[in-house]
mmCIF file of C-alpha atoms in Angstrom:
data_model
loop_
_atom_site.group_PDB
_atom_site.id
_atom_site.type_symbol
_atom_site.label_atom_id
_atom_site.label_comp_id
_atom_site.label_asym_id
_atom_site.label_seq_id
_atom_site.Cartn_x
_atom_site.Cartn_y
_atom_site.Cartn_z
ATOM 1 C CA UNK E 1 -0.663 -26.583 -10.688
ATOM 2 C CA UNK E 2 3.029 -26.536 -11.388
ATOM 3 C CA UNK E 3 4.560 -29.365 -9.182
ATOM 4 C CA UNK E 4 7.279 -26.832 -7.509
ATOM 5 C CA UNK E 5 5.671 -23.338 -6.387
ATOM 6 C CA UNK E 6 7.477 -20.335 -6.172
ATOM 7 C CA UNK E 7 5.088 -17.987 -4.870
ATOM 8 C CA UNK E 8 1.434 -17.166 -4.266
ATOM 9 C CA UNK E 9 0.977 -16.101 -8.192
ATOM 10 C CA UNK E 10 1.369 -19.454 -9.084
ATOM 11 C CA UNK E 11 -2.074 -20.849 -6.463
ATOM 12 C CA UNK E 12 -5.045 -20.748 -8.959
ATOM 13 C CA UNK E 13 -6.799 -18.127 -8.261
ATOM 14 C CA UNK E 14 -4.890 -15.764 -6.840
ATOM 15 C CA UNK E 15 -3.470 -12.746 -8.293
ATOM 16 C CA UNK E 16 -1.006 -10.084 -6.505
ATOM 17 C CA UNK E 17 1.118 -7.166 -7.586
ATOM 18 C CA UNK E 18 2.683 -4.260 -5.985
ATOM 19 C CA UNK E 19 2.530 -0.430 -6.552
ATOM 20 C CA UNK E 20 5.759 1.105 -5.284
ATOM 21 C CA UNK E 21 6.930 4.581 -4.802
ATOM 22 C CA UNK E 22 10.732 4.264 -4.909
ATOM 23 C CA UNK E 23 11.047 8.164 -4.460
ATOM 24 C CA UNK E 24 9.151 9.285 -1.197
ATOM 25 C CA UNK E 25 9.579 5.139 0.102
ATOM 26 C CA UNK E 26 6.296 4.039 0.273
ATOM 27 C CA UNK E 27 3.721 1.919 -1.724
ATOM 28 C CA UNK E 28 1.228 -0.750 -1.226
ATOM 29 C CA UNK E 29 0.868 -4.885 -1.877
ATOM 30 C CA UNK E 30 -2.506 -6.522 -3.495
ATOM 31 C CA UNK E 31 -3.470 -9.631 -3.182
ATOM 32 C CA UNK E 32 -6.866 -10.826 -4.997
ATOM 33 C CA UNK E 33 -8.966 -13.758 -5.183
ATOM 34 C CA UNK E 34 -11.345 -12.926 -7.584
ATOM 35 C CA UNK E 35 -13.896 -15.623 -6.721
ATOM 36 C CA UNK E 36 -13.709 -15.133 -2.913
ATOM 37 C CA UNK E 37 -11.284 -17.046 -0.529
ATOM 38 C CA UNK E 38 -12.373 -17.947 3.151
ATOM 39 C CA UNK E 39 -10.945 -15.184 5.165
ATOM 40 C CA UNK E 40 -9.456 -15.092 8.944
ATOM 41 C CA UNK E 41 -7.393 -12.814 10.404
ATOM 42 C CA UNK E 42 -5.322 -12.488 14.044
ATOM 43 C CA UNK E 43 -3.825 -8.924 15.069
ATOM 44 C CA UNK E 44 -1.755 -9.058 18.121
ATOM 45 C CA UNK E 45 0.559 -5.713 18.133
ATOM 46 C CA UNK E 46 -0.338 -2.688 20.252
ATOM 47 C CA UNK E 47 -0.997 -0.029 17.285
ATOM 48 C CA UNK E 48 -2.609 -1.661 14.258
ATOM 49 C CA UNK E 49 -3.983 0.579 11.617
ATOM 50 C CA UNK E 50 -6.217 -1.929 10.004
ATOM 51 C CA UNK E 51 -10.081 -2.279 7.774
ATOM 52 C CA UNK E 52 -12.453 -5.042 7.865
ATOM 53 C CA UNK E 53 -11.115 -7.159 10.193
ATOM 54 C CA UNK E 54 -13.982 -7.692 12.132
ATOM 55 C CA UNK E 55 -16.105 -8.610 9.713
ATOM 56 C CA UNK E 56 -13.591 -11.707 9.552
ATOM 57 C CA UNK E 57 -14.550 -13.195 12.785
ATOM 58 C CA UNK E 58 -16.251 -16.383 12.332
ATOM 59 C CA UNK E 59 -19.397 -15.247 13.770
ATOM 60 C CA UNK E 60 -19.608 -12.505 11.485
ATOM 61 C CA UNK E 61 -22.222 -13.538 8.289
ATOM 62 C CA UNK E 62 -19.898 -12.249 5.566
ATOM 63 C CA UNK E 63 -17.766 -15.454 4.795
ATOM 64 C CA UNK E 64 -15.663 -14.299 2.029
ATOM 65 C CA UNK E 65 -12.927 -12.107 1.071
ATOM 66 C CA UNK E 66 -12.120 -10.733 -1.835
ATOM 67 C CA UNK E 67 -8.689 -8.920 -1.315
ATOM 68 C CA UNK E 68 -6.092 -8.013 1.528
ATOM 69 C CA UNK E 69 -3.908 -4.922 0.818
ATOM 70 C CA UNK E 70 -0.565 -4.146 2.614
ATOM 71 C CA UNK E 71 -0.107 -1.172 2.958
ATOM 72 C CA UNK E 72 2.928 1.705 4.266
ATOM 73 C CA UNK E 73 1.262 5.004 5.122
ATOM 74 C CA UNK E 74 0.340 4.868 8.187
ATOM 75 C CA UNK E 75 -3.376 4.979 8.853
ATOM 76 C CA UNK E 76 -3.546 7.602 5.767
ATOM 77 C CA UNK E 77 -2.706 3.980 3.681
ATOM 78 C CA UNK E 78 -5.510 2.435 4.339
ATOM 79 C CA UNK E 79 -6.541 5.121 1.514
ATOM 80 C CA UNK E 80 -5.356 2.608 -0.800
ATOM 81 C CA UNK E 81 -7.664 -0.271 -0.013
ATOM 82 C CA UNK E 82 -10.639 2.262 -0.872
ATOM 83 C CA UNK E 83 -8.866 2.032 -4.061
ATOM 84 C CA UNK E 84 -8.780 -2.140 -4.689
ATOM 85 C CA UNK E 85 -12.353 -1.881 -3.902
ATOM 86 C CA UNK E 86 -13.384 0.558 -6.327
ATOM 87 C CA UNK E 87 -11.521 -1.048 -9.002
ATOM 88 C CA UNK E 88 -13.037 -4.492 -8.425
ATOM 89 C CA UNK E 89 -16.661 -2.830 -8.210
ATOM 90 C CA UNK E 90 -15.732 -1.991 -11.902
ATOM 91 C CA UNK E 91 -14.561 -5.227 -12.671
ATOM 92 C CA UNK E 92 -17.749 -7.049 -11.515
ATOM 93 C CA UNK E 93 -15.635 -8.874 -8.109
ATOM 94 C CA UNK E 94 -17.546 -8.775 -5.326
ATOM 95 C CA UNK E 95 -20.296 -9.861 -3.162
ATOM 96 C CA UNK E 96 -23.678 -9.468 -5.353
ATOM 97 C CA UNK E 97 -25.628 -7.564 -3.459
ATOM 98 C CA UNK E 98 -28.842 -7.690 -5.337
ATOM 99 C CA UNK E 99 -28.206 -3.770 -6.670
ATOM 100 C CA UNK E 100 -24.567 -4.597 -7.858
ATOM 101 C CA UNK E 101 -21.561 -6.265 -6.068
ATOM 102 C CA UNK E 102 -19.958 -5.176 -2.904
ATOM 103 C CA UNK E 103 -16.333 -6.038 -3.190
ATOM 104 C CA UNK E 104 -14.838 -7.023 0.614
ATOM 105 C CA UNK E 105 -11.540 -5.969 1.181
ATOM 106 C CA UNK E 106 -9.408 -6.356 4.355
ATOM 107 C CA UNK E 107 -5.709 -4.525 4.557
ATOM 108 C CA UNK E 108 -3.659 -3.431 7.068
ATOM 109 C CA UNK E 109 -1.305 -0.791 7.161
ATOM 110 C CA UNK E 110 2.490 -0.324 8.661
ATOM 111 C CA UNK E 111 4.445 3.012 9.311
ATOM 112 C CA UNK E 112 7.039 4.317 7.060
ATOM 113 C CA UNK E 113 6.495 7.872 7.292
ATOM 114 C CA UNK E 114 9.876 8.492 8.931
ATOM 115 C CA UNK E 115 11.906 6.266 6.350
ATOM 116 C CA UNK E 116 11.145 8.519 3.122
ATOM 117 C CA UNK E 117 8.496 11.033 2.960
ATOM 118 C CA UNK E 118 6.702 11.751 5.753
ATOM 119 C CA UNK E 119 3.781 13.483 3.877
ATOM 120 C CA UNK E 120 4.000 10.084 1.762
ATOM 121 C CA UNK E 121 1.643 7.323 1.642
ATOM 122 C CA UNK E 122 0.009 4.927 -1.068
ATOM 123 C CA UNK E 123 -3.169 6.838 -2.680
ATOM 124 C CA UNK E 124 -6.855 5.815 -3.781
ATOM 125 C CA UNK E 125 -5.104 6.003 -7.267
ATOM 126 C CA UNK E 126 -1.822 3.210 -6.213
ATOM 127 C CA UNK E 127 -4.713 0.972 -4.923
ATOM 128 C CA UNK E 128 -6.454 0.935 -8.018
ATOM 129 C CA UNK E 129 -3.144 0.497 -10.295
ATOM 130 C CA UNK E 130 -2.056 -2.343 -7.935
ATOM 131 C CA UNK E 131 -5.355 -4.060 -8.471
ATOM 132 C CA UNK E 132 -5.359 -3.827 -12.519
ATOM 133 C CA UNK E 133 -1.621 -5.136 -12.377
ATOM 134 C CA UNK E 134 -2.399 -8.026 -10.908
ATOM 135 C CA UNK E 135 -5.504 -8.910 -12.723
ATOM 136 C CA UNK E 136 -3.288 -8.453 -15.858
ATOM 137 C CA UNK E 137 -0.362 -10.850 -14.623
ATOM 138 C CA UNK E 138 0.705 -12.697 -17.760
ATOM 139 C CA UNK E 139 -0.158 -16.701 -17.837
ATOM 140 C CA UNK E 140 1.650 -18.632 -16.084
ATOM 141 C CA UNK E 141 2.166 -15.897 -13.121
ATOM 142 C CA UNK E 142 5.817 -14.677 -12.858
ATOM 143 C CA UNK E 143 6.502 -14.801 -9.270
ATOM 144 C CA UNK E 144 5.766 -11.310 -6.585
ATOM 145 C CA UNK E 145 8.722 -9.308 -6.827
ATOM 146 C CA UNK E 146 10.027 -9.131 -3.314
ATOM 147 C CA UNK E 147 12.509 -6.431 -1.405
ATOM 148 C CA UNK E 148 11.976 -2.902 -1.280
ATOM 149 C CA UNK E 149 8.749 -2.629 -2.937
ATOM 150 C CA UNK E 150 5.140 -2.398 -2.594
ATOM 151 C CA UNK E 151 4.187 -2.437 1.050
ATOM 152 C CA UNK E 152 8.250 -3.117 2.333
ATOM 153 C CA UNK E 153 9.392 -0.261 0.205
ATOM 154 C CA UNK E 154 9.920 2.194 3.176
ATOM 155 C CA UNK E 155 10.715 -0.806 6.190
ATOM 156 C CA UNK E 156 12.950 -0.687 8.801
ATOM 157 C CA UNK E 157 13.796 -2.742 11.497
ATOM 158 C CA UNK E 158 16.009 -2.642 14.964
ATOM 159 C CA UNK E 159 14.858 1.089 16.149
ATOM 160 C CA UNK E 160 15.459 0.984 19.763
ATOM 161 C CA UNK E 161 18.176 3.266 19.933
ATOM 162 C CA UNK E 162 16.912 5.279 17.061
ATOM 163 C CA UNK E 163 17.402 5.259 13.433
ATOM 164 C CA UNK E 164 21.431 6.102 13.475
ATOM 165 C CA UNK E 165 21.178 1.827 14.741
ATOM 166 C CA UNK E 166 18.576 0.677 12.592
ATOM 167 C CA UNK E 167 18.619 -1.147 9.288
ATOM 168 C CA UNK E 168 16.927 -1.390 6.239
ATOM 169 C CA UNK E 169 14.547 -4.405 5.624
ATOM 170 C CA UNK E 170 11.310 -5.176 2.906
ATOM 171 C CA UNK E 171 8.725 -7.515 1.475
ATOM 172 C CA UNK E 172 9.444 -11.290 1.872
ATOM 173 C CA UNK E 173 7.807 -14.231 0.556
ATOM 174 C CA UNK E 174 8.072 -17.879 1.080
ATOM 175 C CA UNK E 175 5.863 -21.088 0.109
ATOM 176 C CA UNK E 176 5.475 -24.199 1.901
ATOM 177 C CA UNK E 177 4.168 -27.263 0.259
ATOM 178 C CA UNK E 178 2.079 -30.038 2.271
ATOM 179 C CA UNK E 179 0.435 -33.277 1.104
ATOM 180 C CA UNK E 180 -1.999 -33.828 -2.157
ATOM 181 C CA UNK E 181 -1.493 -30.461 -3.649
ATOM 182 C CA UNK E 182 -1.948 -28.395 -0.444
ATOM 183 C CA UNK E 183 0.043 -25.043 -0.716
ATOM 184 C CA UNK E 184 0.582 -22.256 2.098
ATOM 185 C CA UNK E 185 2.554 -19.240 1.039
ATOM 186 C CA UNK E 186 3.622 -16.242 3.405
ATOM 187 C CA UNK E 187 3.507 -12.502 2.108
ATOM 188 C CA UNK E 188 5.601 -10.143 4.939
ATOM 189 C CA UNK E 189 5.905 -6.660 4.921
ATOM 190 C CA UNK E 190 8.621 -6.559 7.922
ATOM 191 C CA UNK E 191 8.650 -3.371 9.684
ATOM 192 C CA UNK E 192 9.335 -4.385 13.508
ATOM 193 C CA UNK E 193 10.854 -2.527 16.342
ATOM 194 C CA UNK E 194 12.743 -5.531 17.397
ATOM 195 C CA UNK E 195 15.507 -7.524 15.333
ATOM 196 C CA UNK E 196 15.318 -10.240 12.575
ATOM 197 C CA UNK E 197 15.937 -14.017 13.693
ATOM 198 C CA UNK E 198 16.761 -16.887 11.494
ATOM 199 C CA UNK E 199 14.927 -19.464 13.208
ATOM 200 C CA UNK E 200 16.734 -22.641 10.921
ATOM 201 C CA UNK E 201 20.008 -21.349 11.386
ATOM 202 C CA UNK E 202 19.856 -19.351 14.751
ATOM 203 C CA UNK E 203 21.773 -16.093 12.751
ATOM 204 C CA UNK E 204 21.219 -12.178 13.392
ATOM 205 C CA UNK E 205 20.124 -11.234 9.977
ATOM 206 C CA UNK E 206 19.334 -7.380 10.587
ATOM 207 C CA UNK E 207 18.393 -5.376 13.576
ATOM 208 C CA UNK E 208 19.156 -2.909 15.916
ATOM 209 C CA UNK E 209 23.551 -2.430 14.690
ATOM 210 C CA UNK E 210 25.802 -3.451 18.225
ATOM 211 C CA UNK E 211 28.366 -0.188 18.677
ATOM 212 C CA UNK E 212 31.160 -2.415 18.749
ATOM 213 C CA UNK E 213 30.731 -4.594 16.142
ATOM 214 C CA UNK E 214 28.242 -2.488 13.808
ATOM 215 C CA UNK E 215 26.353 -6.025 13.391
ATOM 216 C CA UNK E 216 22.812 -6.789 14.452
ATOM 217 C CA UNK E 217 23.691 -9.310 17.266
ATOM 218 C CA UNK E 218 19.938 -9.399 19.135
ATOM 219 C CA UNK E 219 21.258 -5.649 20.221
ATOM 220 C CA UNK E 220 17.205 -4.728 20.796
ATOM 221 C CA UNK E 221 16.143 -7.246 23.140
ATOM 222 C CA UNK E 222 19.380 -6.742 25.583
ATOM 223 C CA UNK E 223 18.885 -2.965 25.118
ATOM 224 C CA UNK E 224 15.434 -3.655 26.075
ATOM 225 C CA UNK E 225 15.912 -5.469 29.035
ATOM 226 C CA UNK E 226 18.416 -2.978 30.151
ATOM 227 C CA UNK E 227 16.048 -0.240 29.980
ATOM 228 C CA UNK E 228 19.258 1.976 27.854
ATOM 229 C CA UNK E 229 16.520 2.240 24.903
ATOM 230 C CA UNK E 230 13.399 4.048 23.815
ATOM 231 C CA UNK E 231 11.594 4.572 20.562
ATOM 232 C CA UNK E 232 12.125 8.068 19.304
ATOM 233 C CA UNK E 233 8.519 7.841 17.679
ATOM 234 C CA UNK E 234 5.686 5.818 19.330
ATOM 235 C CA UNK E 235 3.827 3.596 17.228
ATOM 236 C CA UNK E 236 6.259 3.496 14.392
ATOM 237 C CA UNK E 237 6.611 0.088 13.534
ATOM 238 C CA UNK E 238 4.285 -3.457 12.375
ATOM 239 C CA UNK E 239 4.459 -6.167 10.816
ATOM 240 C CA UNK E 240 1.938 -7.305 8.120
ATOM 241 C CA UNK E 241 1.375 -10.332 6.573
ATOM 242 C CA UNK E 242 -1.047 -12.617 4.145
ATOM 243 C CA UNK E 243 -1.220 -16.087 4.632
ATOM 244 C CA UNK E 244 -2.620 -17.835 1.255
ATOM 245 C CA UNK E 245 -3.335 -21.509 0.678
ATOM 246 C CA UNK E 246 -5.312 -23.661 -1.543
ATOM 247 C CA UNK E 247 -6.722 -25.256 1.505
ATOM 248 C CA UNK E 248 -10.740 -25.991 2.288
ATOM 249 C CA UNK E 249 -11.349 -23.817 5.312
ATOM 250 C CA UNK E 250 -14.053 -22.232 7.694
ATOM 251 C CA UNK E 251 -13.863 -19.003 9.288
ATOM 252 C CA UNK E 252 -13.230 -20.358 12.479
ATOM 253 C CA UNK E 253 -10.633 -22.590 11.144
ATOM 254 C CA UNK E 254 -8.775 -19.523 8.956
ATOM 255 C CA UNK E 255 -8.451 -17.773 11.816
ATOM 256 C CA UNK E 256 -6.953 -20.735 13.849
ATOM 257 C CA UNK E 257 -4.707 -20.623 11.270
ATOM 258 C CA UNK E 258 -3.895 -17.268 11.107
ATOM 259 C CA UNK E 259 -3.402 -17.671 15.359
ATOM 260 C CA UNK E 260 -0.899 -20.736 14.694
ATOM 261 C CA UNK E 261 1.129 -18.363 11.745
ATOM 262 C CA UNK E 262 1.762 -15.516 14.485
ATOM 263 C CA UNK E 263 4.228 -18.240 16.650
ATOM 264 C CA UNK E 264 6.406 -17.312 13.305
ATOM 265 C CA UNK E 265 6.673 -13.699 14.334
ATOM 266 C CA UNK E 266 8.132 -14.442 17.903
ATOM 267 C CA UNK E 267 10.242 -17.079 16.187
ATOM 268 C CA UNK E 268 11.811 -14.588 13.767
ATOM 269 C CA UNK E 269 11.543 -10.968 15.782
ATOM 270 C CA UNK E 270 12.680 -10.141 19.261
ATOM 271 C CA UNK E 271 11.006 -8.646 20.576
ATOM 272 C CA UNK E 272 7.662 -8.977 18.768
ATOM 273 C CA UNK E 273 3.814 -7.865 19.137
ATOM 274 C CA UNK E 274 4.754 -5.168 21.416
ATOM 275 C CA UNK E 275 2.958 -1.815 22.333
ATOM 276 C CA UNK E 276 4.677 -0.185 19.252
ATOM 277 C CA UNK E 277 3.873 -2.746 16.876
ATOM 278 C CA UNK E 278 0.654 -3.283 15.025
ATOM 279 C CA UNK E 279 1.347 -6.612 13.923
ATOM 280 C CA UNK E 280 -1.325 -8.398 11.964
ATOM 281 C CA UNK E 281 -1.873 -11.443 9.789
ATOM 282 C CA UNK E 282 -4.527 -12.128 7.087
ATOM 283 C CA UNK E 283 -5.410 -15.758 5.691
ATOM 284 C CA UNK E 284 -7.210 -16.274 2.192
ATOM 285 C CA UNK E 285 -8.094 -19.612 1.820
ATOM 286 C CA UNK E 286 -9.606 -20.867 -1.945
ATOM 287 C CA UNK E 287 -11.098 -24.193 -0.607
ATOM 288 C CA UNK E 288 -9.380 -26.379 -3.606
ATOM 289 C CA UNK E 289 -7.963 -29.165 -1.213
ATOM 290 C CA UNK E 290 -9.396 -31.049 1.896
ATOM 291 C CA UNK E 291 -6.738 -30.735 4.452
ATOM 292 C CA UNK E 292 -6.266 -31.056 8.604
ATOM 293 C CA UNK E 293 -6.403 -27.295 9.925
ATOM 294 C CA UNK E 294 -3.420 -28.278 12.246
ATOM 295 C CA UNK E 295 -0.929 -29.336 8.865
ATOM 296 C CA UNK E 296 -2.302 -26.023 7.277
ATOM 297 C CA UNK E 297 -1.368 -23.936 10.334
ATOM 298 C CA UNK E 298 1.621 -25.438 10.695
ATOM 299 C CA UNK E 299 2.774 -25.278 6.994
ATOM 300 C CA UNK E 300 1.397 -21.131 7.409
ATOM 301 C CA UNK E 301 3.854 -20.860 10.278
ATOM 302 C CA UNK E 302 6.782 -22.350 8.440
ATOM 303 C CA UNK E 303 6.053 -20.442 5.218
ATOM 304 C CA UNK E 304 5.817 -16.947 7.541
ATOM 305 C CA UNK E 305 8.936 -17.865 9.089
ATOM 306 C CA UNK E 306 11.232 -17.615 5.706
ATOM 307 C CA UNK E 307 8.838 -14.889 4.827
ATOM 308 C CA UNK E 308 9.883 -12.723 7.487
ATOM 309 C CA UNK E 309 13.616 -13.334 7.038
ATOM 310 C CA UNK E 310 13.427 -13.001 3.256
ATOM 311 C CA UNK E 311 11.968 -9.686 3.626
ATOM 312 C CA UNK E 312 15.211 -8.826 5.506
ATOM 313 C CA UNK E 313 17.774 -10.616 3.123
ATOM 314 C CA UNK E 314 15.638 -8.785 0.015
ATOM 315 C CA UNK E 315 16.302 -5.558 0.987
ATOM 316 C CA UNK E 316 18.713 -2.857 -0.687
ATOM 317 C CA UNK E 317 20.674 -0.658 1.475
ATOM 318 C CA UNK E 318 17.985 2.894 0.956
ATOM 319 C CA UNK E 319 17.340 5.874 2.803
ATOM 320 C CA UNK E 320 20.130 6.112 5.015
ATOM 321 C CA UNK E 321 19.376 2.118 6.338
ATOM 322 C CA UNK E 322 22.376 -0.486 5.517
ATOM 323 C CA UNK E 323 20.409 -3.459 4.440
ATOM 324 C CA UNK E 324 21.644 -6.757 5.914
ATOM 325 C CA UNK E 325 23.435 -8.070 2.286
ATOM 326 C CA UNK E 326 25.654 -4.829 2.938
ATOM 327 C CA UNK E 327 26.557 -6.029 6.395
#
């Protein structure tokens, strides 16, 4: 493992790619484990549009996950996860079933339908494409693009007073590195109603614009809690997330971690998990390194943290949204 890690191409074992449909803004984000990671999962926001997250409960007798797509969409996304698990089926990746191999893929799905094209939304077809890209990755792994594709292609954030205020945002990705070899790294598809936090510098990095200053200033959250604001579409927003580490985990303690990760979402949106917002986060762990579930969750929080503000720094000024590097 290289001693400095960029992102989660470079864990052994895991591959990810993005399909991305730049014209209609929408598109979907893979991530694979080939041999099966540990799998947990926590979903906190109002309106998720999700698959196979209950079979990630630790009581549940499935213990391993093959895949998590991100997805924009809407519910008609989760179309694309039907996709990753037909094209593993073909590979052979899955869970043998005794008649041939059951491939078990999570994803979760956020809504971007009012960004490009609302008739958009990533196909069967951008599922499977995703899924051969990233089995294909050259050796070593470039790093996941990050921005305005795949599953961030179409995001938004700040919408309380409608989309004249909002601003653009996208996929981020960070990596936080522990003790003996252990590795947590953050995929964030940031679509929120609420505004984009720096938590290690206390900046506004994009949100709902102020009308004096044109600047996302935490605009939402006073708008809020003036009661001036309301969404112009319920259920519009969420957002999704992978957690991936090299770390030896149970069910029970994936999903701890995946619990501990979502403190990074009301560190880095206000408001967060609220009745518009689906927000969920997946954890794939591959079970290479013995490590305390507390350092793990803790290193998955930090990681989802810069996540979550990189996918608002990433993005390119699209659509009609002014991205924050614009600002």
């Amino acid at each position: 493992m290289p001693n400095s890690i960029e992102s989660i191409t470079q864990i052994p074992g895991i591959f990810a790619a993005h399909t991305t449909n730049s014209e209609r803004a929408t598109g979907c984000t893979v991530i694979i484990c080939p041999a099966g990671a540990t799998g947990g999962v926590d979903v906190r926001g109002g309106a998720p549009a999700t698959r196979e997250t209950d079979l990630l409960r630790p009581e549940e007798t499935v213990d391993v996950l093959h895949a998590v797509v991100l997805s924009g969409g809407s519910a008609f996304g989760l179309e694309a996860s039907c996709g990753v698990a037909n094209e593993l089926a073909r590979q052979g990746i899955g869970l043998d079933v005794g008649v041939g191999v059951v491939p078990i893929v999570s994803g979760a799905c956020l809504f971007d339908l009012a960004c490009g094209d609302a008739h958009a939304h990533p196909t069967r077809e951008d599922g499977e494409l995703a899924c051969r890209v990233a089995l294909s990755r050259e050796n070593p792994p470039s790093p996941l693009e990050r921005g305005c594709v795949g599953a961030g292609t179409g995001c938004t954030v700040g919408k309380l007073a409608g989309p004249e205020r909002a601003m653009k945002s996208g996929l981020g990705e960070a990596v936080s590195q522990g003790p003996n070899g252990l590795v947590c790294g953050a995929i964030a598809a940031v679509n929120a109603v609420g505004d984009i936090h720096d938590p290690f510098t206390g900046s506004w990095i994009a949100g709902m614009r102020d009308e004096k200053t044109n600047l996302p200033q935490g605009a939402s959250l006073a708008a809020l809690l003036d009661q001036t604001a309301s969404m112009p579409l319920e259920r519009t927003n969420t957002t999704i997330s992978c957690i991936v580490t090299n770390a030896k985990l149970t069910k029970a303690q994936a999903t701890k971690v995946a619990q501990m990760a979502a403190d990074a979402y009301a560190h880095a949106i206000v408001p967060t998990h609220t009745t518009n917002d689906g927000d969920t986060i997946f954890v794939m762990a591959t079970g290479e390194i013995p490590a305390d579930v507390d350092v793990v969750g803790a290193l998955a929080q930090n990681a989802l943290e810069s996540a979550i503000v990189d996918g608002a720094r990433q993005a390119i000024s699209s659509y009609g949204f002014i991205a924050a590097c614009d600002v």
